[in-house]
Amino acid sequence: MENHYYPCITRRGFLKGTGMASLVLFIGGIPFLVSACGDQKETIRLGLSTPSTGAAAEKGQVLEHGNKDAIRYINEEKGGVAGYEVELVWMDNGYNASSMVNNVNKFMDSKCLTFGCSSSAMMTAAMTVANQNGFTGLAVYGAPVIYRPPQHIYGQMPDYGDDFVVFAQYYKDNLWNGQGKPTVAMHLLNNSTGYGAHDGAKAKAAEMGFEILEPVFEHTASTTSETTSLNSIRALNPDILYIASTPKPSSVIIKNARELGMTGGDMVIACGHAGMTKALVDLAGADVCEGVYGLFPTVNWDDEAPGMAKVKEYCQKYHSSDYGNMDYIASWCQSLIMAKAAELAVGAVGYETLARGGADAWKAYEDYGIKALDNYDVEGLQGPVSYTPGDNRMSKSLRVFQVQNGNINPVTDWIEAPVIEYEKFDWFGKK
Amino acid sequence: MNLPAGIRNYSYAQDMAIFRTRTQWVMLGLLLVLLITVPLLFGNYWLSIFNIIAITIIGAMGLNLLTGYCGQLSIGHAGFIAVGAYTSAILTGQYEVPFLLGMLGGGLMAGLTGVLFGLPSLRVKGFYLAISTIAAQFIIMWVISQWGSVTGGFVGISVPAAEIFGYRFTSPLSKYYLILAICVIAVFVAKNLARTRQGRAFVAVRDNDLAAQVMGINLFRYKLLAFFTGCFFAGISGALLAHCYYGFLNPEFFSFKESILYVGMIIIGGLGTTVGPIFGVVFIRLLERLISLELVPFLESTITVLPSGWASGVTPMLFGLVIVLFLIIEPRGLAHRWQLFKNSYRLWPFSY
């Protein structure tokens, strides 16, 4: 009879073997890990998080493209920052607050000097972690709650509250010819985008001689009809219908308002800068949007600003579907500003200090980069950027636009929005 | 519980013990050592991921008690988490209540809110109950966003950092240890609760509520108790989210999608088990992060012939695909797979 040999494998033997194999693999792998970490280029790292998926993807993807193309432009044509290549650490946040918190931590661990964020809702999720660590953030679009009181989060542009204040001043100076106080009906997106504008109205409307009609109406980002709320607004007979929202809901409101015949008389429709983009005209239609006013903090695509040629070239080359979208310009500017501040910081404290990352690098970037920005023109693409103590809005300039023959044309030069110390109002941070 | 050959119990206390063999104690010790030394190995990014995982485990434990053990389907869990978060934030921020009391207040308020919305469970069950809990999510979020004078409305409110006996938990490391400690307590409580008279009553109600009633179990009491307990855990989880994770609250942080994900977590982990929610939470949270935070940037930087931004669209597709495949391959959850692994290890090299 043939004898079969069966190896005797015990549990203890199995565990010993597995443990030894793991140890050998770990020790053997160390040289590979070390070699993989050793060969690294000298780069300036900037963090960026956009809502490229999720509820705000319509804006997030364009903003992502604008930033990435601007970094490509900085590296390819401007020789990077002070001779160092800019490395963009980009992360999608999916319009999810907990992902955004992780992203900020990732940026800090990755030795990024700063991070950019393109949504006020996401910046509210990120700001506590960033402020606690002294990590500078730059919000492309923002609500007052993000940087009042000022800490380590900066606004690339005026906020949604400034939109209202600047438009109110423009209206009073150029459009109002009635008696008494102009009345304003507000239709707000149900988040910080909408209520950021409301904060501006609460702070300044009475002082500027406007009456904000009650109730204030609100809508969701996914609204498909606002006829009910607009019927109520029609009964109030306002002089201004002010919409603080993103393009899609703004288009629904404007379409519904046209259908109800609300714009035949003297009533003016105005949109905050979150909604005043090409997407609004595309979604609502040029006829429907004709005459609508809006605010925006950058130039438009037909302006002959010095930097527009490159914006157009890169957009057509890499993301032609974004052509005409002003969000693309806004995010392009964001990257230019972050890079410019890095350049100033490198000049002041040297590359080594910044490359080490951590609290010292972030402080150096903030003190010698962001706070050293003085009248930086951003290649003429937006209002000049300067740091003013006590005011974390880096640019204070907005322009009033109007939809004319399907195009979004500027009707004013840059208008400077005043600083509003929201934190001094009892109601700030409340509805 | 299956025990290795030769292990016998000589008393009721031994029979009820959670850890009975030396191997189990050693494994527990190793796990605790690993959890305590984690911060030595990882940076802020991974600590923040561990923090959200631990906070989510607490919430999922509550949902598992309610849905997994008692069979009361709830699709409004993010709403109850929001109640706990806002209550604790308001108590500590506006009334200067100490953090620990604020957190317990958040748990209690969420529990009571759960009882309120659990009342329909006495008349409806299954899909109908699910619909009523969806209503809870929307009603709660509507109240929070409209009650602006207290909650900050749509703009949101700042939340003070957690503070115990004068020590403020602001660094990622300190937050990690605080969250870990509360998470371990929550898991321990949930495990033991499931083995008590109440836990067994929950299971009886889940398996057949009519039979349970015939046996003398008070359905009214136990269903509402399940809602209170499940939502209490949600409230504690919400308080930790507010104080140790966000530091700022906004109604958008508690979306309906989160409620759906919570149900997905306990199904993927394994309903009606203690380790199931842990596995489910780790799986879903890591999958979310690995796909959107690691895989997409990796794909973007590796495949450069496609226009930048192309990989963003991959995230939702991959996320959905992995979950669907997982449910097809292992519908009884990761806890079942874990049980199979333990059994086969114990018997190895024999099959049976």
PDB file of N, CA, C and O in Angstrom, chain A residues 270-314:
ATOM      1  N   ALA A 270     -32.813  91.458 -10.151  1.00  0.00           N
ATOM      2  CA  ALA A 270     -31.353  91.467  -9.995  1.00  0.00           C
ATOM      3  C   ALA A 270     -30.895  90.165  -9.354  1.00  0.00           C
ATOM      4  O   ALA A 270     -31.601  89.589  -8.519  1.00  0.00           O
ATOM      5  N   CYS A 271     -29.731  89.696  -9.779  1.00  0.00           N
ATOM      6  CA  CYS A 271     -29.178  88.430  -9.265  1.00  0.00           C
ATOM      7  C   CYS A 271     -27.831  88.675  -8.596  1.00  0.00           C
ATOM      8  O   CYS A 271     -27.021  89.458  -9.094  1.00  0.00           O
ATOM      9  N   GLY A 272     -27.581  87.944  -7.534  1.00  0.00           N
ATOM     10  CA  GLY A 272     -26.262  87.970  -6.892  1.00  0.00           C
ATOM     11  C   GLY A 272     -25.249  87.233  -7.756  1.00  0.00           C
ATOM     12  O   GLY A 272     -25.607  86.573  -8.736  1.00  0.00           O
ATOM     13  N   HIS A 273     -23.962  87.306  -7.383  1.00  0.00           N
ATOM     14  CA  HIS A 273     -22.953  86.791  -8.302  1.00  0.00           C
ATOM     15  C   HIS A 273     -22.877  85.277  -8.385  1.00  0.00           C
ATOM     16  O   HIS A 273     -22.261  84.746  -9.312  1.00  0.00           O
ATOM     17  N   ALA A 274     -23.532  84.573  -7.459  1.00  0.00           N
ATOM     18  CA  ALA A 274     -23.534  83.108  -7.583  1.00  0.00           C
ATOM     19  C   ALA A 274     -24.393  82.661  -8.768  1.00  0.00           C
ATOM     20  O   ALA A 274     -24.213  81.566  -9.293  1.00  0.00           O
ATOM     21  N   GLY A 275     -25.315  83.512  -9.166  1.00  0.00           N
ATOM     22  CA  GLY A 275     -26.226  83.116 -10.239  1.00  0.00           C
ATOM     23  C   GLY A 275     -25.993  83.803 -11.562  1.00  0.00           C
ATOM     24  O   GLY A 275     -26.506  83.384 -12.603  1.00  0.00           O
ATOM     25  N   MET A 276     -25.210  84.882 -11.545  1.00  0.00           N
ATOM     26  CA  MET A 276     -25.093  85.709 -12.755  1.00  0.00           C
ATOM     27  C   MET A 276     -23.988  85.183 -13.665  1.00  0.00           C
ATOM     28  O   MET A 276     -22.917  85.785 -13.802  1.00  0.00           O
ATOM     29  N   THR A 277     -24.249  84.062 -14.301  1.00  0.00           N
ATOM     30  CA  THR A 277     -23.261  83.507 -15.233  1.00  0.00           C
ATOM     31  C   THR A 277     -23.959  83.106 -16.527  1.00  0.00           C
ATOM     32  O   THR A 277     -25.189  83.145 -16.625  1.00  0.00           O
ATOM     33  N   LYS A 278     -23.145  82.681 -17.486  1.00  0.00           N
ATOM     34  CA  LYS A 278     -23.679  82.237 -18.773  1.00  0.00           C
ATOM     35  C   LYS A 278     -24.698  81.109 -18.583  1.00  0.00           C
ATOM     36  O   LYS A 278     -25.670  80.997 -19.338  1.00  0.00           O
ATOM     37  N   ALA A 279     -24.465  80.278 -17.561  1.00  0.00           N
ATOM     38  CA  ALA A 279     -25.385  79.161 -17.316  1.00  0.00           C
ATOM     39  C   ALA A 279     -26.805  79.668 -17.090  1.00  0.00           C
ATOM     40  O   ALA A 279     -27.772  79.014 -17.497  1.00  0.00           O
ATOM     41  N   LEU A 280     -26.958  80.827 -16.464  1.00  0.00           N
ATOM     42  CA  LEU A 280     -28.284  81.392 -16.233  1.00  0.00           C
ATOM     43  C   LEU A 280     -28.982  81.688 -17.559  1.00  0.00           C
ATOM     44  O   LEU A 280     -30.147  81.329 -17.763  1.00  0.00           O
ATOM     45  N   VAL A 281     -28.254  82.335 -18.453  1.00  0.00           N
ATOM     46  CA  VAL A 281     -28.837  82.693 -19.758  1.00  0.00           C
ATOM     47  C   VAL A 281     -29.122  81.420 -20.552  1.00  0.00           C
ATOM     48  O   VAL A 281     -30.172  81.298 -21.196  1.00  0.00           O
ATOM     49  N   ASP A 282     -28.219  80.457 -20.492  1.00  0.00           N
ATOM     50  CA  ASP A 282     -28.425  79.202 -21.219  1.00  0.00           C
ATOM     51  C   ASP A 282     -29.656  78.466 -20.705  1.00  0.00           C
ATOM     52  O   ASP A 282     -30.431  77.906 -21.483  1.00  0.00           O
ATOM     53  N   LEU A 283     -29.817  78.446 -19.393  1.00  0.00           N
ATOM     54  CA  LEU A 283     -30.920  77.680 -18.803  1.00  0.00           C
ATOM     55  C   LEU A 283     -32.270  78.371 -18.988  1.00  0.00           C
ATOM     56  O   LEU A 283     -33.271  77.725 -19.289  1.00  0.00           O
ATOM     57  N   ALA A 284     -32.285  79.676 -18.792  1.00  0.00           N
ATOM     58  CA  ALA A 284     -33.569  80.400 -18.851  1.00  0.00           C
ATOM     59  C   ALA A 284     -33.907  80.844 -20.272  1.00  0.00           C
ATOM     60  O   ALA A 284     -35.076  80.983 -20.627  1.00  0.00           O
ATOM     61  N   GLY A 285     -32.894  81.033 -21.076  1.00  0.00           N
ATOM     62  CA  GLY A 285     -33.127  81.554 -22.431  1.00  0.00           C
ATOM     63  C   GLY A 285     -32.833  83.045 -22.477  1.00  0.00           C
ATOM     64  O   GLY A 285     -33.130  83.777 -21.513  1.00  0.00           O
ATOM     65  N   ALA A 286     -32.262  83.475 -23.602  1.00  0.00           N
ATOM     66  CA  ALA A 286     -31.854  84.876 -23.722  1.00  0.00           C
ATOM     67  C   ALA A 286     -33.052  85.816 -23.626  1.00  0.00           C
ATOM     68  O   ALA A 286     -32.972  86.877 -22.982  1.00  0.00           O
ATOM     69  N   ASP A 287     -34.169  85.451 -24.247  1.00  0.00           N
ATOM     70  CA  ASP A 287     -35.359  86.331 -24.220  1.00  0.00           C
ATOM     71  C   ASP A 287     -35.846  86.539 -22.794  1.00  0.00           C
ATOM     72  O   ASP A 287     -36.200  87.653 -22.396  1.00  0.00           O
ATOM     73  N   VAL A 288     -35.893  85.438 -22.075  1.00  0.00           N
ATOM     74  CA  VAL A 288     -36.414  85.500 -20.694  1.00  0.00           C
ATOM     75  C   VAL A 288     -35.501  86.347 -19.808  1.00  0.00           C
ATOM     76  O   VAL A 288     -35.966  87.103 -18.947  1.00  0.00           O
ATOM     77  N   CYS A 289     -34.209  86.236 -20.035  1.00  0.00           N
ATOM     78  CA  CYS A 289     -33.259  86.954 -19.170  1.00  0.00           C
ATOM     79  C   CYS A 289     -33.022  88.402 -19.596  1.00  0.00           C
ATOM     80  O   CYS A 289     -32.325  89.141 -18.877  1.00  0.00           O
ATOM     81  N   GLU A 290     -33.538  88.770 -20.721  1.00  0.00           N
ATOM     82  CA  GLU A 290     -33.265  90.111 -21.226  1.00  0.00           C
ATOM     83  C   GLU A 290     -33.601  91.181 -20.172  1.00  0.00           C
ATOM     84  O   GLU A 290     -34.684  91.181 -19.586  1.00  0.00           O
ATOM     85  N   GLY A 291     -32.649  92.047 -19.927  1.00  0.00           N
ATOM     86  CA  GLY A 291     -32.875  93.148 -18.988  1.00  0.00           C
ATOM     87  C   GLY A 291     -32.566  92.823 -17.540  1.00  0.00           C
ATOM     88  O   GLY A 291     -32.565  93.721 -16.696  1.00  0.00           O
ATOM     89  N   VAL A 292     -32.306  91.558 -17.239  1.00  0.00           N
ATOM     90  CA  VAL A 292     -32.025  91.189 -15.850  1.00  0.00           C
ATOM     91  C   VAL A 292     -30.662  91.761 -15.443  1.00  0.00           C
ATOM     92  O   VAL A 292     -29.694  91.682 -16.193  1.00  0.00           O
ATOM     93  N   TYR A 293     -30.635  92.334 -14.261  1.00  0.00           N
ATOM     94  CA  TYR A 293     -29.370  92.876 -13.731  1.00  0.00           C
ATOM     95  C   TYR A 293     -28.690  91.826 -12.861  1.00  0.00           C
ATOM     96  O   TYR A 293     -29.334  90.882 -12.381  1.00  0.00           O
ATOM     97  N   GLY A 294     -27.417  92.024 -12.683  1.00  0.00           N
ATOM     98  CA  GLY A 294     -26.701  91.120 -11.796  1.00  0.00           C
ATOM     99  C   GLY A 294     -25.353  91.695 -11.430  1.00  0.00           C
ATOM    100  O   GLY A 294     -24.896  92.680 -12.014  1.00  0.00           O
ATOM    101  N   LEU A 295     -24.743  91.068 -10.446  1.00  0.00           N
ATOM    102  CA  LEU A 295     -23.427  91.514  -9.985  1.00  0.00           C
ATOM    103  C   LEU A 295     -22.431  90.440 -10.332  1.00  0.00           C
ATOM    104  O   LEU A 295     -22.764  89.255 -10.327  1.00  0.00           O
ATOM    105  N   PHE A 296     -21.223  90.844 -10.628  1.00  0.00           N
ATOM    106  CA  PHE A 296     -20.156  89.844 -10.751  1.00  0.00           C
ATOM    107  C   PHE A 296     -18.818  90.492 -10.451  1.00  0.00           C
ATOM    108  O   PHE A 296     -18.591  91.649 -10.800  1.00  0.00           O
ATOM    109  N   PRO A 297     -17.933  89.719  -9.810  1.00  0.00           N
ATOM    110  CA  PRO A 297     -16.662  90.322  -9.389  1.00  0.00           C
ATOM    111  C   PRO A 297     -15.511  90.126 -10.368  1.00  0.00           C
ATOM    112  O   PRO A 297     -14.365  90.427 -10.027  1.00  0.00           O
ATOM    113  N   THR A 298     -15.771  89.580 -11.550  1.00  0.00           N
ATOM    114  CA  THR A 298     -14.687  89.482 -12.537  1.00  0.00           C
ATOM    115  C   THR A 298     -15.116  90.194 -13.812  1.00  0.00           C
ATOM    116  O   THR A 298     -16.262  90.617 -13.944  1.00  0.00           O
ATOM    117  N   VAL A 299     -14.172  90.261 -14.754  1.00  0.00           N
ATOM    118  CA  VAL A 299     -14.524  90.778 -16.083  1.00  0.00           C
ATOM    119  C   VAL A 299     -15.397  89.728 -16.769  1.00  0.00           C
ATOM    120  O   VAL A 299     -15.531  88.605 -16.280  1.00  0.00           O
ATOM    121  N   ASN A 300     -15.990  90.088 -17.893  1.00  0.00           N
ATOM    122  CA  ASN A 300     -16.708  89.068 -18.654  1.00  0.00           C
ATOM    123  C   ASN A 300     -15.880  88.669 -19.874  1.00  0.00           C
ATOM    124  O   ASN A 300     -14.793  89.194 -20.107  1.00  0.00           O
ATOM    125  N   TRP A 301     -16.383  87.744 -20.639  1.00  0.00           N
ATOM    126  CA  TRP A 301     -15.582  87.143 -21.710  1.00  0.00           C
ATOM    127  C   TRP A 301     -15.298  88.096 -22.860  1.00  0.00           C
ATOM    128  O   TRP A 301     -14.398  87.864 -23.656  1.00  0.00           O
ATOM    129  N   ASP A 302     -16.094  89.147 -22.964  1.00  0.00           N
ATOM    130  CA  ASP A 302     -15.864  90.075 -24.074  1.00  0.00           C
ATOM    131  C   ASP A 302     -14.981  91.251 -23.682  1.00  0.00           C
ATOM    132  O   ASP A 302     -14.629  92.079 -24.519  1.00  0.00           O
ATOM    133  N   ASP A 303     -14.645  91.338 -22.398  1.00  0.00           N
ATOM    134  CA  ASP A 303     -13.775  92.431 -21.961  1.00  0.00           C
ATOM    135  C   ASP A 303     -12.361  92.250 -22.504  1.00  0.00           C
ATOM    136  O   ASP A 303     -11.903  91.119 -22.695  1.00  0.00           O
ATOM    137  N   GLU A 304     -11.703  93.359 -22.697  1.00  0.00           N
ATOM    138  CA  GLU A 304     -10.339  93.263 -23.219  1.00  0.00           C
ATOM    139  C   GLU A 304      -9.319  93.457 -22.096  1.00  0.00           C
ATOM    140  O   GLU A 304      -8.470  94.334 -22.161  1.00  0.00           O
ATOM    141  N   ALA A 305      -9.444  92.647 -21.076  1.00  0.00           N
ATOM    142  CA  ALA A 305      -8.477  92.712 -19.974  1.00  0.00           C
ATOM    143  C   ALA A 305      -7.179  92.051 -20.428  1.00  0.00           C
ATOM    144  O   ALA A 305      -7.208  91.138 -21.259  1.00  0.00           O
ATOM    145  N   PRO A 306      -6.032  92.491 -19.866  1.00  0.00           N
ATOM    146  CA  PRO A 306      -4.744  91.939 -20.302  1.00  0.00           C
ATOM    147  C   PRO A 306      -4.682  90.405 -20.198  1.00  0.00           C
ATOM    148  O   PRO A 306      -4.090  89.751 -21.044  1.00  0.00           O
ATOM    149  N   GLY A 307      -5.294  89.856 -19.165  1.00  0.00           N
ATOM    150  CA  GLY A 307      -5.175  88.410 -18.961  1.00  0.00           C
ATOM    151  C   GLY A 307      -6.160  87.574 -19.755  1.00  0.00           C
ATOM    152  O   GLY A 307      -6.078  86.338 -19.745  1.00  0.00           O
ATOM    153  N   MET A 308      -7.103  88.216 -20.441  1.00  0.00           N
ATOM    154  CA  MET A 308      -8.177  87.435 -21.082  1.00  0.00           C
ATOM    155  C   MET A 308      -7.687  86.566 -22.233  1.00  0.00           C
ATOM    156  O   MET A 308      -8.256  85.495 -22.491  1.00  0.00           O
ATOM    157  N   ALA A 309      -6.650  87.005 -22.913  1.00  0.00           N
ATOM    158  CA  ALA A 309      -6.177  86.226 -24.059  1.00  0.00           C
ATOM    159  C   ALA A 309      -5.762  84.822 -23.615  1.00  0.00           C
ATOM    160  O   ALA A 309      -6.113  83.823 -24.260  1.00  0.00           O
ATOM    161  N   LYS A 310      -5.034  84.769 -22.505  1.00  0.00           N
ATOM    162  CA  LYS A 310      -4.584  83.460 -22.015  1.00  0.00           C
ATOM    163  C   LYS A 310      -5.756  82.636 -21.477  1.00  0.00           C
ATOM    164  O   LYS A 310      -5.803  81.421 -21.641  1.00  0.00           O
ATOM    165  N   VAL A 311      -6.675  83.320 -20.828  1.00  0.00           N
ATOM    166  CA  VAL A 311      -7.848  82.604 -20.320  1.00  0.00           C
ATOM    167  C   VAL A 311      -8.573  81.943 -21.491  1.00  0.00           C
ATOM    168  O   VAL A 311      -8.908  80.747 -21.450  1.00  0.00           O
ATOM    169  N   LYS A 312      -8.785  82.699 -22.540  1.00  0.00           N
ATOM    170  CA  LYS A 312      -9.503  82.165 -23.703  1.00  0.00           C
ATOM    171  C   LYS A 312      -8.713  81.035 -24.365  1.00  0.00           C
ATOM    172  O   LYS A 312      -9.282  80.010 -24.734  1.00  0.00           O
ATOM    173  N   GLU A 313      -7.406  81.252 -24.489  1.00  0.00           N
ATOM    174  CA  GLU A 313      -6.564  80.244 -25.152  1.00  0.00           C
ATOM    175  C   GLU A 313      -6.614  78.906 -24.410  1.00  0.00           C
ATOM    176  O   GLU A 313      -6.850  77.858 -25.011  1.00  0.00           O
ATOM    177  N   TYR A 314      -6.407  78.972 -23.083  1.00  0.00           N
ATOM    178  CA  TYR A 314      -6.372  77.716 -22.318  1.00  0.00           C
ATOM    179  C   TYR A 314      -7.760  77.088 -22.235  1.00  0.00           C
ATOM    180  O   TYR A 314      -7.889  75.861 -22.243  1.00  0.00           O
TER     181      TYR A 314
END
